[in-house]
PDB file of C-alpha atoms in Angstrom:
ATOM      1  CA  MET A 113       0.000   0.000   0.000  1.00 64.00           C
ATOM      2  CA  PRO A 114       1.510   3.388  -0.969  1.00 73.00           C
ATOM      3  CA  THR A 115       2.104   6.127   1.568  1.00 77.00           C
ATOM      4  CA  PRO A 116      -0.604   8.845   1.465  1.00 78.00           C
ATOM      5  CA  ASN A 117       1.590  11.902   0.750  1.00 75.00           C
ATOM      6  CA  LEU A 118       4.406  10.741  -1.516  1.00 74.00           C
ATOM      7  CA  GLY A 119       2.950   7.515  -2.863  1.00 78.00           C
ATOM      8  CA  LEU A 120       5.924   5.432  -1.750  1.00 78.00           C
ATOM      9  CA  THR A 121       5.606   1.696  -1.397  1.00 77.00           C
ATOM     10  CA  THR A 122       5.909   0.563   2.211  1.00 77.00           C
ATOM     11  CA  ILE A 123       8.075  -2.380   3.120  1.00 75.00           C
ATOM     12  CA  ASN A 124       6.946  -4.996   5.587  1.00 71.00           C
ATOM     13  CA  GLY A 125       9.836  -5.436   8.034  1.00 67.00           C
ATOM     14  CA  SER A 126       9.123  -9.128   8.506  1.00 66.00           C
ATOM     15  CA  ASP A 127       9.636  -9.829   4.787  1.00 63.00           C
ATOM     16  CA  PHE A 128      12.884 -10.060   2.928  1.00 66.00           C
ATOM     17  CA  VAL A 129      13.694  -6.629   1.504  1.00 68.00           C
ATOM     18  CA  ASN A 130      13.128  -6.535  -2.233  1.00 71.00           C
ATOM     19  CA  ALA A 131      15.554  -4.053  -3.841  1.00 75.00           C
ATOM     20  CA  SER A 132      13.083  -3.279  -6.634  1.00 81.00           C
ATOM     21  CA  VAL A 133      10.689  -1.722  -4.097  1.00 79.00           C
ATOM     22  CA  LEU A 134      13.450   0.614  -2.912  1.00 79.00           C
ATOM     23  CA  SER A 135      14.400   1.486  -6.489  1.00 83.00           C
ATOM     24  CA  GLN A 136      10.771   2.305  -7.308  1.00 85.00           C
ATOM     25  CA  ASN A 137      10.604   4.584  -4.271  1.00 80.00           C
ATOM     26  CA  PHE A 138      13.776   6.422  -5.341  1.00 81.00           C
ATOM     27  CA  GLU A 139      12.357   6.876  -8.848  1.00 85.00           C
ATOM     28  CA  THR A 140       9.110   8.237  -7.371  1.00 84.00           C
ATOM     29  CA  LEU A 141      11.023  10.752  -5.243  1.00 81.00           C
ATOM     30  CA  ASP A 142      13.269  11.787  -8.150  1.00 81.00           C
ATOM     31  CA  LYS A 143      10.221  12.507 -10.367  1.00 85.00           C
ATOM     32  CA  LEU A 144       9.021  15.023  -7.767  1.00 84.00           C
ATOM     33  CA  GLY A 145      12.032  17.178  -8.640  1.00 83.00           C
ATOM     34  CA  TYR A 146      12.914  18.130  -5.081  1.00 83.00           C
ATOM     35  CA  ASP A 147      16.354  19.498  -4.433  1.00 87.00           C
ATOM     36  CA  TYR A 148      18.221  17.775  -1.638  1.00 86.00           C
ATOM     37  CA  VAL A 149      21.439  18.052   0.335  1.00 91.00           C
ATOM     38  CA  VAL A 150      24.338  16.118  -1.192  1.00 91.00           C
ATOM     39  CA  GLU A 151      27.023  17.412   1.186  1.00 94.00           C
ATOM     40  CA  GLN A 152      27.068  19.188   4.515  1.00 96.00           C
ATOM     41  CA  GLY A 153      29.709  19.888   7.058  1.00 96.00           C
ATOM     42  CA  LYS A 154      31.994  22.338   8.804  1.00 97.00           C
ATOM     43  CA  SER A 155      34.958  24.224   7.376  1.00 94.00           C
ATOM     44  CA  GLY A 156      36.793  26.401   9.894  1.00 92.00           C
ATOM     45  CA  GLN A 157      34.185  28.674  11.494  1.00 92.00           C
ATOM     46  CA  TRP A 158      31.678  27.914   8.711  1.00 95.00           C
ATOM     47  CA  ARG A 159      28.840  25.403   8.553  1.00 97.00           C
ATOM     48  CA  TYR A 160      27.489  24.650   5.099  1.00 97.00           C
ATOM     49  CA  ARG A 161      25.103  22.622   2.940  1.00 97.00           C
ATOM     50  CA  LYS A 162      25.425  21.890  -0.782  1.00 95.00           C
ATOM     51  CA  PHE A 163      22.404  20.789  -2.809  1.00 93.00           C
ATOM     52  CA  LYS A 164      21.969  18.558  -5.860  1.00 89.00           C
ATOM     53  CA  SER A 165      21.043  21.590  -8.007  1.00 91.00           C
ATOM     54  CA  GLY A 166      24.418  23.281  -7.363  1.00 94.00           C
ATOM     55  CA  MET A 167      22.956  25.723  -4.849  1.00 95.00           C
ATOM     56  CA  ALA A 168      24.871  26.050  -1.590  1.00 96.00           C
ATOM     57  CA  GLU A 169      24.543  27.959   1.641  1.00 97.00           C
ATOM     58  CA  ALA A 170      27.007  28.680   4.414  1.00 96.00           C
ATOM     59  CA  TRP A 171      26.791  30.526   7.714  1.00 97.00           C
ATOM     60  CA  ALA A 172      29.203  31.554  10.469  1.00 95.00           C
ATOM     61  CA  LYS A 173      29.923  33.871  13.352  1.00 91.00           C
ATOM     62  CA  ILE A 174      33.356  35.280  12.663  1.00 86.00           C
ATOM     63  CA  THR A 175      35.254  37.225  15.294  1.00 82.00           C
ATOM     64  CA  PHE A 176      38.155  39.596  14.710  1.00 75.00           C
ATOM     65  CA  PRO A 177      40.682  40.834  17.226  1.00 69.00           C
ATOM     66  CA  ALA A 178      40.867  44.540  17.994  1.00 63.00           C
ATOM     67  CA  THR A 179      43.262  46.056  15.475  1.00 59.00           C
ATOM     68  CA  THR A 180      42.620  49.781  15.624  1.00 57.00           C
ATOM     69  CA  ALA A 181      41.367  52.193  18.225  1.00 54.00           C
ATOM     70  CA  THR A 182      38.967  54.348  16.188  1.00 52.00           C
ATOM     71  CA  GLY A 183      36.890  54.722  13.057  1.00 50.00           C
ATOM     72  CA  MET A 184      35.974  52.218  10.377  1.00 55.00           C
ATOM     73  CA  LEU A 185      37.143  48.651  10.842  1.00 57.00           C
ATOM     74  CA  GLN A 186      37.501  46.491   7.746  1.00 63.00           C
ATOM     75  CA  SER A 187      36.735  42.810   8.245  1.00 66.00           C
ATOM     76  CA  GLY A 188      37.718  40.540   5.370  1.00 74.00           C
ATOM     77  CA  VAL A 189      35.748  37.283   5.300  1.00 83.00           C
ATOM     78  CA  THR A 190      36.623  34.389   2.981  1.00 88.00           C
ATOM     79  CA  PHE A 191      33.771  32.010   2.139  1.00 91.00           C
ATOM     80  CA  PRO A 192      34.387  28.272   2.671  1.00 92.00           C
ATOM     81  CA  PHE A 193      34.101  27.674  -1.107  1.00 91.00           C
ATOM     82  CA  ALA A 194      33.794  29.731  -4.287  1.00 90.00           C
ATOM     83  CA  PHE A 195      30.466  30.687  -5.828  1.00 91.00           C
ATOM     84  CA  SER A 196      30.007  30.681  -9.613  1.00 90.00           C
ATOM     85  CA  GLU A 197      28.122  33.994  -9.518  1.00 88.00           C
ATOM     86  CA  GLU A 198      27.785  36.722  -6.944  1.00 87.00           C
ATOM     87  CA  PRO A 199      25.968  35.124  -3.988  1.00 91.00           C
ATOM     88  CA  CYS A 200      23.249  36.651  -1.848  1.00 91.00           C
ATOM     89  CA  VAL A 201      24.748  37.632   1.503  1.00 90.00           C
ATOM     90  CA  SER A 202      23.125  38.632   4.774  1.00 90.00           C
ATOM     91  CA  VAL A 203      25.369  40.208   7.405  1.00 87.00           C
ATOM     92  CA  CYS A 204      24.962  41.652  10.853  1.00 85.00           C
ATOM     93  CA  GLY A 205      27.746  42.552  13.196  1.00 81.00           C
ATOM     94  CA  GLY A 206      28.929  44.490  16.146  1.00 79.00           C
ATOM     95  CA  VAL A 207      31.701  45.471  18.476  1.00 78.00           C
ATOM     96  CA  ASP A 208      32.077  43.901  21.915  1.00 77.00           C
ATOM     97  CA  TYR A 209      30.496  45.953  24.703  1.00 75.00           C
ATOM     98  CA  ARG A 210      29.114  48.585  22.279  1.00 74.00           C
ATOM     99  CA  THR A 211      25.460  49.075  21.361  1.00 74.00           C
ATOM    100  CA  ASP A 212      26.153  51.919  18.932  1.00 75.00           C
ATOM    101  CA  SER A 213      28.311  50.016  16.443  1.00 75.00           C
ATOM    102  CA  HIS A 214      26.917  49.309  12.982  1.00 74.00           C
ATOM    103  CA  ILE A 215      27.858  47.940   9.568  1.00 77.00           C
ATOM    104  CA  SER A 216      28.259  50.773   7.112  1.00 72.00           C
ATOM    105  CA  TYR A 217      29.354  48.841   3.998  1.00 75.00           C
ATOM    106  CA  CYS A 218      29.490  45.284   2.623  1.00 78.00           C
ATOM    107  CA  ASN A 219      30.711  44.055  -0.736  1.00 80.00           C
ATOM    108  CA  THR A 220      31.482  40.646  -2.200  1.00 82.00           C
ATOM    109  CA  HIS A 221      34.627  40.307  -4.306  1.00 77.00           C
ATOM    110  CA  GLY A 222      37.148  37.819  -5.631  1.00 73.00           C
ATOM    111  CA  GLY A 223      34.708  36.170  -8.033  1.00 73.00           C
ATOM    112  CA  GLY A 224      32.344  35.073  -5.274  1.00 79.00           C
ATOM    113  CA  THR A 225      35.012  33.996  -2.785  1.00 86.00           C
ATOM    114  CA  ALA A 226      35.044  36.751  -0.161  1.00 83.00           C
ATOM    115  CA  LEU A 227      33.225  39.600   1.561  1.00 84.00           C
ATOM    116  CA  ASP A 228      34.422  42.918   2.971  1.00 81.00           C
ATOM    117  CA  CYS A 229      32.487  44.495   5.835  1.00 78.00           C
ATOM    118  CA  TYR A 230      33.153  47.826   7.446  1.00 77.00           C
ATOM    119  CA  LEU A 231      32.050  48.122  11.059  1.00 75.00           C
ATOM    120  CA  TYR A 232      31.814  51.523  12.666  1.00 74.00           C
ATOM    121  CA  LYS A 233      32.266  51.854  16.394  1.00 71.00           C
ATOM    122  CA  GLY A 234      31.759  55.173  18.109  1.00 68.00           C
ATOM    123  CA  SER A 235      34.546  54.671  20.589  1.00 66.00           C
ATOM    124  CA  ALA A 236      38.276  55.061  20.971  1.00 65.00           C
ATOM    125  CA  ASP A 237      38.369  51.776  22.908  1.00 69.00           C
ATOM    126  CA  ASN A 238      40.325  48.955  21.334  1.00 72.00           C
ATOM    127  CA  LEU A 239      37.513  46.337  21.198  1.00 74.00           C
ATOM    128  CA  SER A 240      37.034  43.073  19.305  1.00 76.00           C
ATOM    129  CA  ARG A 241      34.411  42.893  16.573  1.00 79.00           C
ATOM    130  CA  TRP A 242      32.250  40.116  15.074  1.00 81.00           C
ATOM    131  CA  VAL A 243      29.972  39.440  12.119  1.00 84.00           C
ATOM    132  CA  TYR A 244      27.249  36.880  11.515  1.00 89.00           C
ATOM    133  CA  VAL A 245      27.245  35.928   7.824  1.00 91.00           C
ATOM    134  CA  HIS A 246      24.756  33.836   5.826  1.00 94.00           C
ATOM    135  CA  VAL A 247      25.587  33.340   2.155  1.00 94.00           C
ATOM    136  CA  ILE A 248      23.634  31.456  -0.519  1.00 95.00           C
ATOM    137  CA  GLY A 249      24.231  30.963  -4.237  1.00 94.00           C
ATOM    138  CA  MET A 250      25.403  28.604  -6.953  1.00 95.00           C
ATOM    139  CA  VAL A 251      28.794  26.923  -6.380  1.00 91.00           C
ATOM    140  CA  LYS A 252      31.555  26.524  -8.903  1.00 70.00           C
ATOM    141  CA  ALA A 253      31.879  23.020 -10.290  1.00 64.00           C
ATOM    142  CA  SER A 254      34.893  21.232  -8.838  1.00 57.00           C
TER     143      SER A 254
END
């Protein structure tokens, strides 16, 4: 009897498993055209997922040591893999112990391999900074 939502054939656990039933179920799922994860993992500070379609997403919290006392702070971020076109990037960030810091500029570069963020902090204190990054796009074929 097929399952109600996907129409997959159920397998009775007390029977010997017939490989053709599994193959039919895989064919049924493939016809639906759903994208699915083919690889996932961790690379440095990044977590990522790559999909059958070539789409990939990665996310991380990246911290930077204090390097300057005032003004704009550039934070270079390298993605865990290259994208074949400019990816869509979402970024938020801050400076430790400051509620008035903000991101004033972000730009991807390097053919979809990196991101520059400029964090402003209204303080002369030498404080560490951080960014949360989520990036999604098509990956370059390996």
